[in-house]
Tab-separated table of C-alpha atoms in Angstrom:
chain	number	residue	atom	x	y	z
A	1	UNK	CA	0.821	143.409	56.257
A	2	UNK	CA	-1.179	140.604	55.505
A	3	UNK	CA	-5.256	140.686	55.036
A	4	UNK	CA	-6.688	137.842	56.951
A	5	UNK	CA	-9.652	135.910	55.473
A	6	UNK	CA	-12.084	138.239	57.541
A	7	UNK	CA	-10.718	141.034	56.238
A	8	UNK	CA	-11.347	139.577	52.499
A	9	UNK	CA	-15.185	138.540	53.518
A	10	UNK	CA	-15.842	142.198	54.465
A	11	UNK	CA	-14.671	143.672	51.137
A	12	UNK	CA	-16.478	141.014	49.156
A	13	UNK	CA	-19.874	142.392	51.083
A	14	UNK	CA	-19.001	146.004	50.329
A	15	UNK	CA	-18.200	145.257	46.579
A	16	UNK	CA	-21.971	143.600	46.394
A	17	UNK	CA	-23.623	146.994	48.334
A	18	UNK	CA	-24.118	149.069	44.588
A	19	UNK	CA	-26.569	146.198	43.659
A	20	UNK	CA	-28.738	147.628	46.324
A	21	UNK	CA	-27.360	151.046	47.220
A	22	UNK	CA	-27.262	152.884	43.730
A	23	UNK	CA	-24.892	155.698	45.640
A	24	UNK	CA	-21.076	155.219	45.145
A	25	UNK	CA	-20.237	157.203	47.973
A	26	UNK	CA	-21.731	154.284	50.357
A	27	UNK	CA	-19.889	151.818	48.646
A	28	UNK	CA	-16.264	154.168	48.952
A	29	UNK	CA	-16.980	154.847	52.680
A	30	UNK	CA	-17.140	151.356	53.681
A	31	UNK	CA	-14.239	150.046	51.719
A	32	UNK	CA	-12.251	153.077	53.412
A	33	UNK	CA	-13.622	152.070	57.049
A	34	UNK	CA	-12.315	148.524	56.487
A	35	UNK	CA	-8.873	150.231	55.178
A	36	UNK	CA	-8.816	152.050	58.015
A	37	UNK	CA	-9.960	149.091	60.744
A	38	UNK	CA	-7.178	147.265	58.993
A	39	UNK	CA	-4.997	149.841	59.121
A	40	UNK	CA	-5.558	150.203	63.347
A	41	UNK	CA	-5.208	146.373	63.528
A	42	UNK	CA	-1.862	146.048	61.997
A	43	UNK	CA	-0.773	148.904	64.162
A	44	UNK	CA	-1.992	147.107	67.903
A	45	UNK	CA	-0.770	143.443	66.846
A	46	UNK	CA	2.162	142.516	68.490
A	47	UNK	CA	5.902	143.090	66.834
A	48	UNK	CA	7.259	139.656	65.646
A	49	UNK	CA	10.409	140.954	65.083
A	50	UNK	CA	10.415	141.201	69.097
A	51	UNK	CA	10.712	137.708	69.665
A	52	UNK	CA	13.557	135.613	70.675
A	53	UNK	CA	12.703	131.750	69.629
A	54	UNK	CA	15.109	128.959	71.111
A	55	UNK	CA	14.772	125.012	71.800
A	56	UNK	CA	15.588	122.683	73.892
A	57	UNK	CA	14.772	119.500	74.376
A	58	UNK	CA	15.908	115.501	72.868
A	59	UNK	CA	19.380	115.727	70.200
A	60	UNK	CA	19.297	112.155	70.316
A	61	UNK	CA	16.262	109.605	69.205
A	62	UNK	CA	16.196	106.345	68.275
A	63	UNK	CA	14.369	105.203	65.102
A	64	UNK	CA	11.158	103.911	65.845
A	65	UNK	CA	11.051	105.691	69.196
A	66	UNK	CA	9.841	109.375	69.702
A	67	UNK	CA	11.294	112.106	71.456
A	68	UNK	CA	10.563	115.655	73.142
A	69	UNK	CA	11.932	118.926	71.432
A	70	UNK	CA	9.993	122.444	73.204
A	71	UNK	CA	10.070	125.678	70.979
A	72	UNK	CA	10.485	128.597	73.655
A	73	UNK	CA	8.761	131.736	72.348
A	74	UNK	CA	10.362	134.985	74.069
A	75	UNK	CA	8.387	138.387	73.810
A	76	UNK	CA	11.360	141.070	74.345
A	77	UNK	CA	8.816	143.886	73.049
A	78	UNK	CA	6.295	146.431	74.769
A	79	UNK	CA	3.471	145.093	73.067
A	80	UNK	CA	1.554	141.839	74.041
A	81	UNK	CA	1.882	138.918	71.269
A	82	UNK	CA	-1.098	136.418	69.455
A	83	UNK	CA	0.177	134.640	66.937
A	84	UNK	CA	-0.082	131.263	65.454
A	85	UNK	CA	3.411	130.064	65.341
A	86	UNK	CA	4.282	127.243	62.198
A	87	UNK	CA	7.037	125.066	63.300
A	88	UNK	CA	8.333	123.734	59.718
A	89	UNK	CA	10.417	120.239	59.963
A	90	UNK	CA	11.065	117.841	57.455
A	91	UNK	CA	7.861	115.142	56.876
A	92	UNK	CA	10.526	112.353	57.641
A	93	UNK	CA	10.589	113.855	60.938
A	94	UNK	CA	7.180	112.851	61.953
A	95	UNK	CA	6.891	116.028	63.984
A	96	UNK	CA	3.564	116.861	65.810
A	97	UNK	CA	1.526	119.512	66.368
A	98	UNK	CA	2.689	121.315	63.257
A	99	UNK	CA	1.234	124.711	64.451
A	100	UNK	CA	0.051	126.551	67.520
A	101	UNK	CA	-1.424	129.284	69.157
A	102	UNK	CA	0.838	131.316	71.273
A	103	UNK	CA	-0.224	134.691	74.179
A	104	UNK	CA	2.926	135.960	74.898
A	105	UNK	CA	2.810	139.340	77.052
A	106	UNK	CA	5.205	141.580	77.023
A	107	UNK	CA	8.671	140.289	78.878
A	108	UNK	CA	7.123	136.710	79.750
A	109	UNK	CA	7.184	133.088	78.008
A	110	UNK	CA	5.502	130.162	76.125
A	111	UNK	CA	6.497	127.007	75.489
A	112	UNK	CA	5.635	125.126	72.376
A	113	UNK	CA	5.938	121.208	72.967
A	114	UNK	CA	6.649	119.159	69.429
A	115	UNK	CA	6.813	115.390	69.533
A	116	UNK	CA	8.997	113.724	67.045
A	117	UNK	CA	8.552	110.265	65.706
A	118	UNK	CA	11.234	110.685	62.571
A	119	UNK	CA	10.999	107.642	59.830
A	120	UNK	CA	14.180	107.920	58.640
A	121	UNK	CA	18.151	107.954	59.968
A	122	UNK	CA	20.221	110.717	60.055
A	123	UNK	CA	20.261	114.411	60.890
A	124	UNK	CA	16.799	116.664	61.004
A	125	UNK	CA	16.486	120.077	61.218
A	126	UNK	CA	13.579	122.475	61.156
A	127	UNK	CA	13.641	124.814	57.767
A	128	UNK	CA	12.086	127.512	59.731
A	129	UNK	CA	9.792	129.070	62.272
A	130	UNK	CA	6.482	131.324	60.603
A	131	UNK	CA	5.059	133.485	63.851
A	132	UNK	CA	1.836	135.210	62.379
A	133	UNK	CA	0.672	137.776	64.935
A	134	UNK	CA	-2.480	138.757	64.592
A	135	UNK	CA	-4.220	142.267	66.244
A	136	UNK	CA	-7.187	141.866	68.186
A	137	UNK	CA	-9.943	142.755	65.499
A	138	UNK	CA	-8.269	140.086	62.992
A	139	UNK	CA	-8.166	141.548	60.040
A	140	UNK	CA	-4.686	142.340	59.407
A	141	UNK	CA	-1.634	140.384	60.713
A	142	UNK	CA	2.345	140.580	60.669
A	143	UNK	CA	4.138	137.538	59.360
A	144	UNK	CA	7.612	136.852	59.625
A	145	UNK	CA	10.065	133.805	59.228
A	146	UNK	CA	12.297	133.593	62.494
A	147	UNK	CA	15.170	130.999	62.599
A	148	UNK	CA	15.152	128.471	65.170
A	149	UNK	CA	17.899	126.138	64.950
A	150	UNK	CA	17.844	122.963	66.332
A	151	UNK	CA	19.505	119.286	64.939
A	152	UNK	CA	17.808	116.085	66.184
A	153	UNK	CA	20.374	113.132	65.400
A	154	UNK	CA	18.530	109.924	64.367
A	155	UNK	CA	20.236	107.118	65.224
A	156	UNK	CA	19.526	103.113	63.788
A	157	UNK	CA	16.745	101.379	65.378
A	158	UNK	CA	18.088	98.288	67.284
A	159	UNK	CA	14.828	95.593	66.621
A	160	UNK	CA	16.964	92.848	67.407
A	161	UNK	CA	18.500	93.446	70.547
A	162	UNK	CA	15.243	91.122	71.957
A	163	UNK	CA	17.850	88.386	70.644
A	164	UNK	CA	20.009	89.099	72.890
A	165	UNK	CA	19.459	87.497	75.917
A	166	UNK	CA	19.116	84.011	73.712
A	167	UNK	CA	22.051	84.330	72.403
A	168	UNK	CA	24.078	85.437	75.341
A	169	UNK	CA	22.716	82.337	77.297
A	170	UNK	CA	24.258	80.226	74.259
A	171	UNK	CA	27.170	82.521	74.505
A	172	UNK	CA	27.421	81.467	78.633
A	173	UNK	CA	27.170	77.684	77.434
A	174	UNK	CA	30.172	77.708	75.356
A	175	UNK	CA	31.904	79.679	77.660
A	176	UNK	CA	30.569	78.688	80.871
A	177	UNK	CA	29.929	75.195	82.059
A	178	UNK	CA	29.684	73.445	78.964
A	179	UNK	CA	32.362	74.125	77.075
A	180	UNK	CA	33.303	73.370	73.439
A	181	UNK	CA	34.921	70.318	73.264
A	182	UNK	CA	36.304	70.623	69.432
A	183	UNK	CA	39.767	70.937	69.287
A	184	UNK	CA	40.951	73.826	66.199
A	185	UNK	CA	42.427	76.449	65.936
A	186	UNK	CA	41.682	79.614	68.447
A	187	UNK	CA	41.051	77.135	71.419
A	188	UNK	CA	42.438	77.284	75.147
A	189	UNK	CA	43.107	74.260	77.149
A	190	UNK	CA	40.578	74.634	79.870
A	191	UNK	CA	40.588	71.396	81.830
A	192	UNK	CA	40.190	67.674	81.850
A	193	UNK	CA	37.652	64.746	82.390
A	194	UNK	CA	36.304	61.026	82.240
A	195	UNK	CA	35.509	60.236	78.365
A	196	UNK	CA	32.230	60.037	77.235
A	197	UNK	CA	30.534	58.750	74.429
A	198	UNK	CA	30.041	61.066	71.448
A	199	UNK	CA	33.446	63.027	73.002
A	200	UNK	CA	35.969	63.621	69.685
A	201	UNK	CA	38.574	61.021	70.052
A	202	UNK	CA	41.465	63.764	69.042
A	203	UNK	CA	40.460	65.065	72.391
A	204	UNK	CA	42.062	62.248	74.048
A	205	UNK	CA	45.235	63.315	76.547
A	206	UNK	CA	47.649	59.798	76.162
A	207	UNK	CA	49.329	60.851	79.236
A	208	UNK	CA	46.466	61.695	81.915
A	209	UNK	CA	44.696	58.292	80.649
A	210	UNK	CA	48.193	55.947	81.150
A	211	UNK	CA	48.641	57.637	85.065
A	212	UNK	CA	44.929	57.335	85.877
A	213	UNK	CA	43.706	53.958	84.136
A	214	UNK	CA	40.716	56.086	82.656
A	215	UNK	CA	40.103	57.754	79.558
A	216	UNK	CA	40.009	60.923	80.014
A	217	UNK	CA	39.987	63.967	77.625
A	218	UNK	CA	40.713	67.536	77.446
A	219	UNK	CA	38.726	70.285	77.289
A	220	UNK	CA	38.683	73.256	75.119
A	221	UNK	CA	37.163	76.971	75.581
A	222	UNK	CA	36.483	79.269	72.938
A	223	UNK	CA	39.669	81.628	72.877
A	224	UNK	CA	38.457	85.243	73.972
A	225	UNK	CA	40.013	88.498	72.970
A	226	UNK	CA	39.868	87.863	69.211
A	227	UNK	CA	39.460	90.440	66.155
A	228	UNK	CA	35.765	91.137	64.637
A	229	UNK	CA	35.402	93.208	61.665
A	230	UNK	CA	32.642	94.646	60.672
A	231	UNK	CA	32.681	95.620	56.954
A	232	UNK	CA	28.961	97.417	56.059
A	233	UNK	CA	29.014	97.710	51.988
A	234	UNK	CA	27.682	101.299	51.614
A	235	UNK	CA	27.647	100.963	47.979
A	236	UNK	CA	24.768	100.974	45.377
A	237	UNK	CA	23.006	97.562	46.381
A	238	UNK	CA	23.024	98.462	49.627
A	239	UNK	CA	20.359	101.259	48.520
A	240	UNK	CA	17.663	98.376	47.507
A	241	UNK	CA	14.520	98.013	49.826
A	242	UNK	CA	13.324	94.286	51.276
A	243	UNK	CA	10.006	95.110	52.524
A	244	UNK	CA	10.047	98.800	54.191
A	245	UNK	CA	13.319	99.301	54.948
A	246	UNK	CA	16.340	99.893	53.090
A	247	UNK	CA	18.689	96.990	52.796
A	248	UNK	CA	21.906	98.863	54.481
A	249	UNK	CA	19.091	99.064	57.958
A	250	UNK	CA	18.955	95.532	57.858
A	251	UNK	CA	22.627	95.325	57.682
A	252	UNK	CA	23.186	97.784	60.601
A	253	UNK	CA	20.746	95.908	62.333
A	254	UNK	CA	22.399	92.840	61.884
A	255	UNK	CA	26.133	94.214	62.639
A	256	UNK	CA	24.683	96.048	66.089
A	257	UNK	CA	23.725	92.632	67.413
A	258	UNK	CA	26.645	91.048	66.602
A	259	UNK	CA	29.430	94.119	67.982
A	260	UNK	CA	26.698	93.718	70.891
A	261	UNK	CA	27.094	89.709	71.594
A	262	UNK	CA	31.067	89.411	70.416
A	263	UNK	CA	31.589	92.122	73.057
A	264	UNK	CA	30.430	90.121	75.864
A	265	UNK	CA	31.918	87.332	74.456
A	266	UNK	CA	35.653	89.392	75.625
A	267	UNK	CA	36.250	90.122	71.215
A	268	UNK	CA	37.626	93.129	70.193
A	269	UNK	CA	35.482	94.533	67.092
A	270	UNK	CA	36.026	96.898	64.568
A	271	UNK	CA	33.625	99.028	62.020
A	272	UNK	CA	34.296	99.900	58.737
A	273	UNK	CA	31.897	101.560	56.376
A	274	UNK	CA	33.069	101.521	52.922
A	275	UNK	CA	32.027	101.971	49.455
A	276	UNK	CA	35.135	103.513	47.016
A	277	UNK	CA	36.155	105.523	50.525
A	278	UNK	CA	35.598	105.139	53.794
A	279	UNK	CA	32.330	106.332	55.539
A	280	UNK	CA	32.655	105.518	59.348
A	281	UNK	CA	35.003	103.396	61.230
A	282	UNK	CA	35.103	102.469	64.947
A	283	UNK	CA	38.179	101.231	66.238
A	284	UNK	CA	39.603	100.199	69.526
A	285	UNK	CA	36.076	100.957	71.606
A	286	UNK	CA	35.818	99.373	74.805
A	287	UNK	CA	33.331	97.160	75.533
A	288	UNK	CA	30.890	99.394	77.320
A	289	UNK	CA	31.508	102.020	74.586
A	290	UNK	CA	31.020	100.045	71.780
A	291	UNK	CA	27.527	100.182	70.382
A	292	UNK	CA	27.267	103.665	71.300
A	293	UNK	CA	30.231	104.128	68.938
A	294	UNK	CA	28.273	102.286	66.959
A	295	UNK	CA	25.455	103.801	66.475
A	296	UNK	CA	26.959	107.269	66.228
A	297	UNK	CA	28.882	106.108	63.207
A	298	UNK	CA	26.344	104.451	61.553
A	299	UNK	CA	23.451	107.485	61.920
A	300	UNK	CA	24.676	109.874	59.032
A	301	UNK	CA	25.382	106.688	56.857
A	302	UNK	CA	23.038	106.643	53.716
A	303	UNK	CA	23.480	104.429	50.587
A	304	UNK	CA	26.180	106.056	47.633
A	305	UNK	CA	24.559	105.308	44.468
A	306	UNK	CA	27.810	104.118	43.307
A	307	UNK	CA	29.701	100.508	42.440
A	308	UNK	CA	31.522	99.544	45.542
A	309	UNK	CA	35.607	99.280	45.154
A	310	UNK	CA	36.671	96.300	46.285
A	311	UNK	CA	40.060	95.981	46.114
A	312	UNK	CA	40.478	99.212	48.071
A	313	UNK	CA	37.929	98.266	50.467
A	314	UNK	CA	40.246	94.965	51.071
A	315	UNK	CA	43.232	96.917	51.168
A	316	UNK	CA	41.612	99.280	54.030
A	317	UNK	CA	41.063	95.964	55.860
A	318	UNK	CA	44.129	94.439	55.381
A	319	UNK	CA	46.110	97.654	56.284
A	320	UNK	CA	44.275	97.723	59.848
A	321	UNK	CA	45.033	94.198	60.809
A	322	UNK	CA	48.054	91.806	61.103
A	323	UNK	CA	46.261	89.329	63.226
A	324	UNK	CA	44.100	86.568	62.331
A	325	UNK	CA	40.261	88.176	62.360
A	326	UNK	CA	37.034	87.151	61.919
A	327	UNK	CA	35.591	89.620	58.624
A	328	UNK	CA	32.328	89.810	58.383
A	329	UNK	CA	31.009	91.657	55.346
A	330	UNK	CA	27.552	92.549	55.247
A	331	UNK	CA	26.554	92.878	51.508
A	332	UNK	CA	24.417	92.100	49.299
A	333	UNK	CA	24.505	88.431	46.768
A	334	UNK	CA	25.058	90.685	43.568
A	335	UNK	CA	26.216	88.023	41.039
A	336	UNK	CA	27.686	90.391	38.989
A	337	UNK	CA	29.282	92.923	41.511
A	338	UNK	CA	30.985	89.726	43.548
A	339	UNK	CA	32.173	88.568	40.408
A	340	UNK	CA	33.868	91.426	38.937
A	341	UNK	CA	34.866	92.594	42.723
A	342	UNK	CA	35.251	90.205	45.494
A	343	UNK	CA	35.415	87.094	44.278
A	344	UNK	CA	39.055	87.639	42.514
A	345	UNK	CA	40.671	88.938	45.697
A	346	UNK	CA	39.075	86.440	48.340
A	347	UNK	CA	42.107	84.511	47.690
A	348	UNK	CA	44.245	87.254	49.207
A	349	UNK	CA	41.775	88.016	51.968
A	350	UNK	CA	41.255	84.350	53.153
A	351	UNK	CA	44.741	83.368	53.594
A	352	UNK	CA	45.163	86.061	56.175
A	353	UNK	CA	41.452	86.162	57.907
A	354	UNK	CA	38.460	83.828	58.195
A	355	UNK	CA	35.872	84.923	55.664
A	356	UNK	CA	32.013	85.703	56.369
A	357	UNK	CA	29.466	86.935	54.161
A	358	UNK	CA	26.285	88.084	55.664
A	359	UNK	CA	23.501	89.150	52.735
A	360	UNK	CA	19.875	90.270	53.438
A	361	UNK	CA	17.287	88.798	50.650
A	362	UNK	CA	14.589	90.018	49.630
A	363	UNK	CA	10.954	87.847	50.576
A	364	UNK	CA	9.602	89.362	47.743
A	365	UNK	CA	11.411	87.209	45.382
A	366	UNK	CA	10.572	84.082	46.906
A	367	UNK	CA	6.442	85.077	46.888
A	368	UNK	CA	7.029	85.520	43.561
A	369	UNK	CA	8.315	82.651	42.964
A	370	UNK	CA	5.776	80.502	44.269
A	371	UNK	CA	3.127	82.550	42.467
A	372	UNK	CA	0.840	80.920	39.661
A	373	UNK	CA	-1.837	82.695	39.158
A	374	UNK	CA	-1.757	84.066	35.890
A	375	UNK	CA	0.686	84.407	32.533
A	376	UNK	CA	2.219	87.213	34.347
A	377	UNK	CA	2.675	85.383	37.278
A	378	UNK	CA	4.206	82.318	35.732
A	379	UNK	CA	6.688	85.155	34.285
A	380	UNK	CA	7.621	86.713	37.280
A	381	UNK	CA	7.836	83.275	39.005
A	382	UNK	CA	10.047	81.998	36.404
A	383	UNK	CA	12.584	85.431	37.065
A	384	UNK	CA	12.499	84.411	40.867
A	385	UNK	CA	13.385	81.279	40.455
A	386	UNK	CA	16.186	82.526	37.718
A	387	UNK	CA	17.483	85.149	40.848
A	388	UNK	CA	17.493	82.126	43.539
A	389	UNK	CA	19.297	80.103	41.104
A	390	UNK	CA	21.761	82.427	41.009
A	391	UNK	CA	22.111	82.949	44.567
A	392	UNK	CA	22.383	79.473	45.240
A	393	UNK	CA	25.622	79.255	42.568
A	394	UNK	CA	27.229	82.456	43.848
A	395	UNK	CA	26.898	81.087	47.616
A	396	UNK	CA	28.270	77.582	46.540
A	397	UNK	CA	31.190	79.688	44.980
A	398	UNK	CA	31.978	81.384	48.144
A	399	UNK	CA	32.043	78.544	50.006
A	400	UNK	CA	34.408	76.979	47.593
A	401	UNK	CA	37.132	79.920	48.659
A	402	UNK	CA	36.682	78.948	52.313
A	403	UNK	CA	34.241	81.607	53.166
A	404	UNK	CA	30.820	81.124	55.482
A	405	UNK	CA	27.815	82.768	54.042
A	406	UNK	CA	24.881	84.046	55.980
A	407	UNK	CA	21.925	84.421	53.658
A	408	UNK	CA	18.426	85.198	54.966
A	409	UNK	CA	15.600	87.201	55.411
A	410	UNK	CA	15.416	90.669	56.576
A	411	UNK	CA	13.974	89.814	60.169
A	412	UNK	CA	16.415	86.469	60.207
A	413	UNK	CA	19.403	88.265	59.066
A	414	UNK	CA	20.347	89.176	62.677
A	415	UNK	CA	20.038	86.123	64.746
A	416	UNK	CA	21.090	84.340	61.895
A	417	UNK	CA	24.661	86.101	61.677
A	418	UNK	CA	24.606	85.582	65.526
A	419	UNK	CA	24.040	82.085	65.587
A	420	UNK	CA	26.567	81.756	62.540
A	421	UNK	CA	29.537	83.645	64.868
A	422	UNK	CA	28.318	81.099	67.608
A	423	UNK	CA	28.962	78.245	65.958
A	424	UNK	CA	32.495	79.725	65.071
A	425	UNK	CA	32.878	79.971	68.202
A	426	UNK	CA	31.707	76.891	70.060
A	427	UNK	CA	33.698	74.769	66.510
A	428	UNK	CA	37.244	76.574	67.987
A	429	UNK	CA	37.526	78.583	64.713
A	430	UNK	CA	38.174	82.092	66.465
C-alpha cells in the first residue's frame, strides 16, 4: 500500500494536536481514524493487477520525424480503475506526455496517446509501465509495474534527399540529351554528329567523315548497369562528432543519397558495413527496394570503439566482386589509421576497382584555425592548421595510388560525393 502525500499531511496535524490537547487519547484516536480511512481506501481502489496493457501504433520512425505509439489500458476486474499511469521510455526517445490520468470502469477501455520524437538511431523500448490506482478518498494507493512491450525502430534521417532532384536533372543531362562526349573506359557508342568546336578530337569517326565530306564525331553515353559499393567504416573514428551528429550519420547520410541517385542512374549497388567483421550488407536489391534495404541495415548500426581491419575489410570486398566497381569508402582522413591500414593494400584494391574515398571533416577545426584571439587561441589555431596539414598530405597520397577523394563538410559531404560519382560518370570512368 502506498500513503499518498494527503495521507502524510493528516498525520503531521495529528502529531502537532498534544501541543494543544494535553490528552493522549485524542491524539491515538485520530491517528487510528486515519489508519482506518486509509485502510477503507486501499480496500475500494481499483485492482492493478486487473489490467491488461497493450500498444499499438508507429514500429517505424524516421530520425528527425515523430511518430504515434497509443498505450491501451484494459480493466478485466469488478472494480472501477483511477490511476495515474507512468509510461517509462528511454530520454533518447523524446517521448511525450510521460504520465497520465486514466478512468477505466470495469470491462471497458482507455487509450493513452504518446508522441515520439527519438534523437538517436536504433531500437527503443519502454523499461516499463507504473499504473498507481488510487481509491476515491486519496490517501492510500496500489502501485504496480506492468510490462508493456513495444520496439519502435529508428531508422537514419535522410536530410539530403532535397539534393535529389538537382542531381537527378544532372543525372538526365548525361544520360539524356546531352550526352558525355569523353571517350574512356565504361562508355557506349550512342550516336553520331557534325563536329563542333571544343568536341575531343579522339572523338573523331575517320570513316563517317571520308563518306559524308563533314567532320563528324561520335558520341558516347555513360555505360549503365555498373557495380557501386558502398563501404561505411564502422570502426572507432567513425564514433567522433562534427557538430551534433556523430560522424558515421554523416556517412549514412552521404551513402543514402548516393545508393538513391546511382539507382536511377540503372547501377547496381552494394552495402557493406565493416569494422574487424561485418555489420550490415545489402546485396542484389532492386532498384525500388534499395534504400529501404538501406535504411533497415543501417538503423541498428552504432560506432565499435575499435581499430578498423583493413585487410579483411578489403578481402570482404574483393571476395564479393569480380567485376570492375566503383568502391566508395566512407571514412574518416585518420593519418595514422590509413597509414598503418589502407594505404599498403590500395595497390591490390586499385588494380581491380576504381578507388573513392569520401571523409566528413570536422568545421570545428577550421574555426579554430582562423582564431586569434588570445595565447590560447594562437595554440589551438596552430594544432588546426597542424591537422589540415595533414589532411592535405594524406589526400595528395591517395591520389598518388589512383584514388578520388571526397573531403568536406558535414552538410557538403552528400552532394559533394554525388557530384564526385557524376563527374565519373559524365568523364566515361564507370
Amino acid at each position: 500500500m502506498a500513503v499518498t502525500g494527503r495521507l502524510a499531511l493528516l498525520a503531521l496535524v495529528a502529531s502537532a494536536l498534544p501541543l494543544f490537547f494535553p490528552y493522549g487519547w485524542v491524539v491515538l484516536a485520530v491517528l487510528a481514524l486515519l489508519v482506518l480511512a486509509a485502510a477503507v481506501d486501499f480496500a475500494l481502489a481499483g485492482n492493478v493487477r486487473g489490467l491488461n496493457l497493450h500498444r499499438t501504433g508507429d514500429t517505424a520512425i524516421r530520425l528527425g520525424e515523430s511518430g504515434q505509439v497509443g498505450l491501451i489500458v484494459e480493466n478485466l476486474g469488478k472494480r472501477r480503475v483511477r490511476a495515474v499511469v507512468r509510461d517509462a521510455w528511454p530520454p533518447s526517445a523524446g517521448v511525450t506526455p510521460r504520465t497520465a490520468d486514466v478512468d477505466v470502469p470495469p470491462g471497458e477501455r482507455r487509450r493513452i496517446d504518446l508522441t515520439l520524437t527519438p534523437t538517436r538511431r536504433g531500437d527503443r523500448s519502454p523499461v516499463s509501465v507504473t499504473v498507481r490506482s488510487t481509491g476515491p478518498l486519496g490517501l492510500a494507493a496500489r502501485q504496480l509495474p506492468r510490462p508493456a512491450p513495444w520496439t519502435v525502430r529508428v531508422l537514419p534521417g535522410f536530410p539530403s534527399r532535397r539534393h535529389l532532384p538537382a542531381k537527378l536533372r544532372r543525372l538526365r543531362e548525361l544520360t539524356g540529351q546531352q550526352v558525355a562526349l569523353i571517350r574512356g573506359q565504361g562508355t557506349e557508342f550512342d550516336s553520331l554528329r557534325e563536329y563542333v568546336a571544343g568536341d575531343d578530337v579522339r572523338s573523331i569517326d575517320w570513316r563517317a567523315t571520308a563518306r559524308r565530306g563533314d567532320v563528324v564525331v561520335r558520341t558516347w553515353r555513360p555505360e549503365r548497369d555498373r557495380r557501386i559499393f558502398l563501404i561505411l567504416d564502422t570502426g572507432r573514428t567513425s564514433a567522433g562528432r562534427v557538430g551534433d551528429i556523430p560522424r558515421l550519420d554523416c556517412s549514412m547520410d552521404a551513402a543514402l543519397l548516393l545508393g538513391a541517385l546511382a539507382s536511377r542512374a540503372g547501377d547496381r549497388v552494394d552495402l557493406l558495413a565493416y569494422d574487424r567483421t561485418v555489420r550490415a550488407r545489402v546485396e542484389g536489391a532492386s532498384r525500388t527496394d534499395l534504400l529501404p534495404a538501406m535504411v533497415r541495415a543501417m538503423a541498428p548500426l552504432e560506432p565499435e570503439l575499435i581499430e578498423s581491419d583493413a585487410a579483411g575489410m578489403v578481402s570482404a570486398l574483393l571476395a564479393g566482386s569480380r567485376q570492375r566497381s566503383l568502391v566508395v569508402l566512407l571514412t574518416e582522413l585518420n593519418t595514422a589509421a590509413m597509414e598503418e591500414g589502407l594505404i599498403p593494400l590500395l595497390p591490390r584494391l586499385t588494380s581491380r576497382h576504381l578507388v573513392l574515398v569520401a571523409a566528413v571533416a570536422d568545421p570545428r577545426v577550421a574555426e579554430m584555425a582562423a582564431a586569434r584571439g588570445d595565447l590560447a587561441a594562437v595554440y589551438d589555431a596552430a594544432a588546426a592548421e597542424r591537422a589540415r596539414a595533414d589532411r592535405r598530405r594524406l589526400t595528395a597520397e591517395l591520389r598518388g595510388y589512383g584514388v578520388e577523394v571526397v573531403d568536406a563538410g558535414p552538410d557538403e559531404i552528400a552532394p559533394a560525393l554525388a557530384d564526385a560519382y557524376l563527374a565519373l560518370k559524365a568523364a566515361g570512368r564507370l
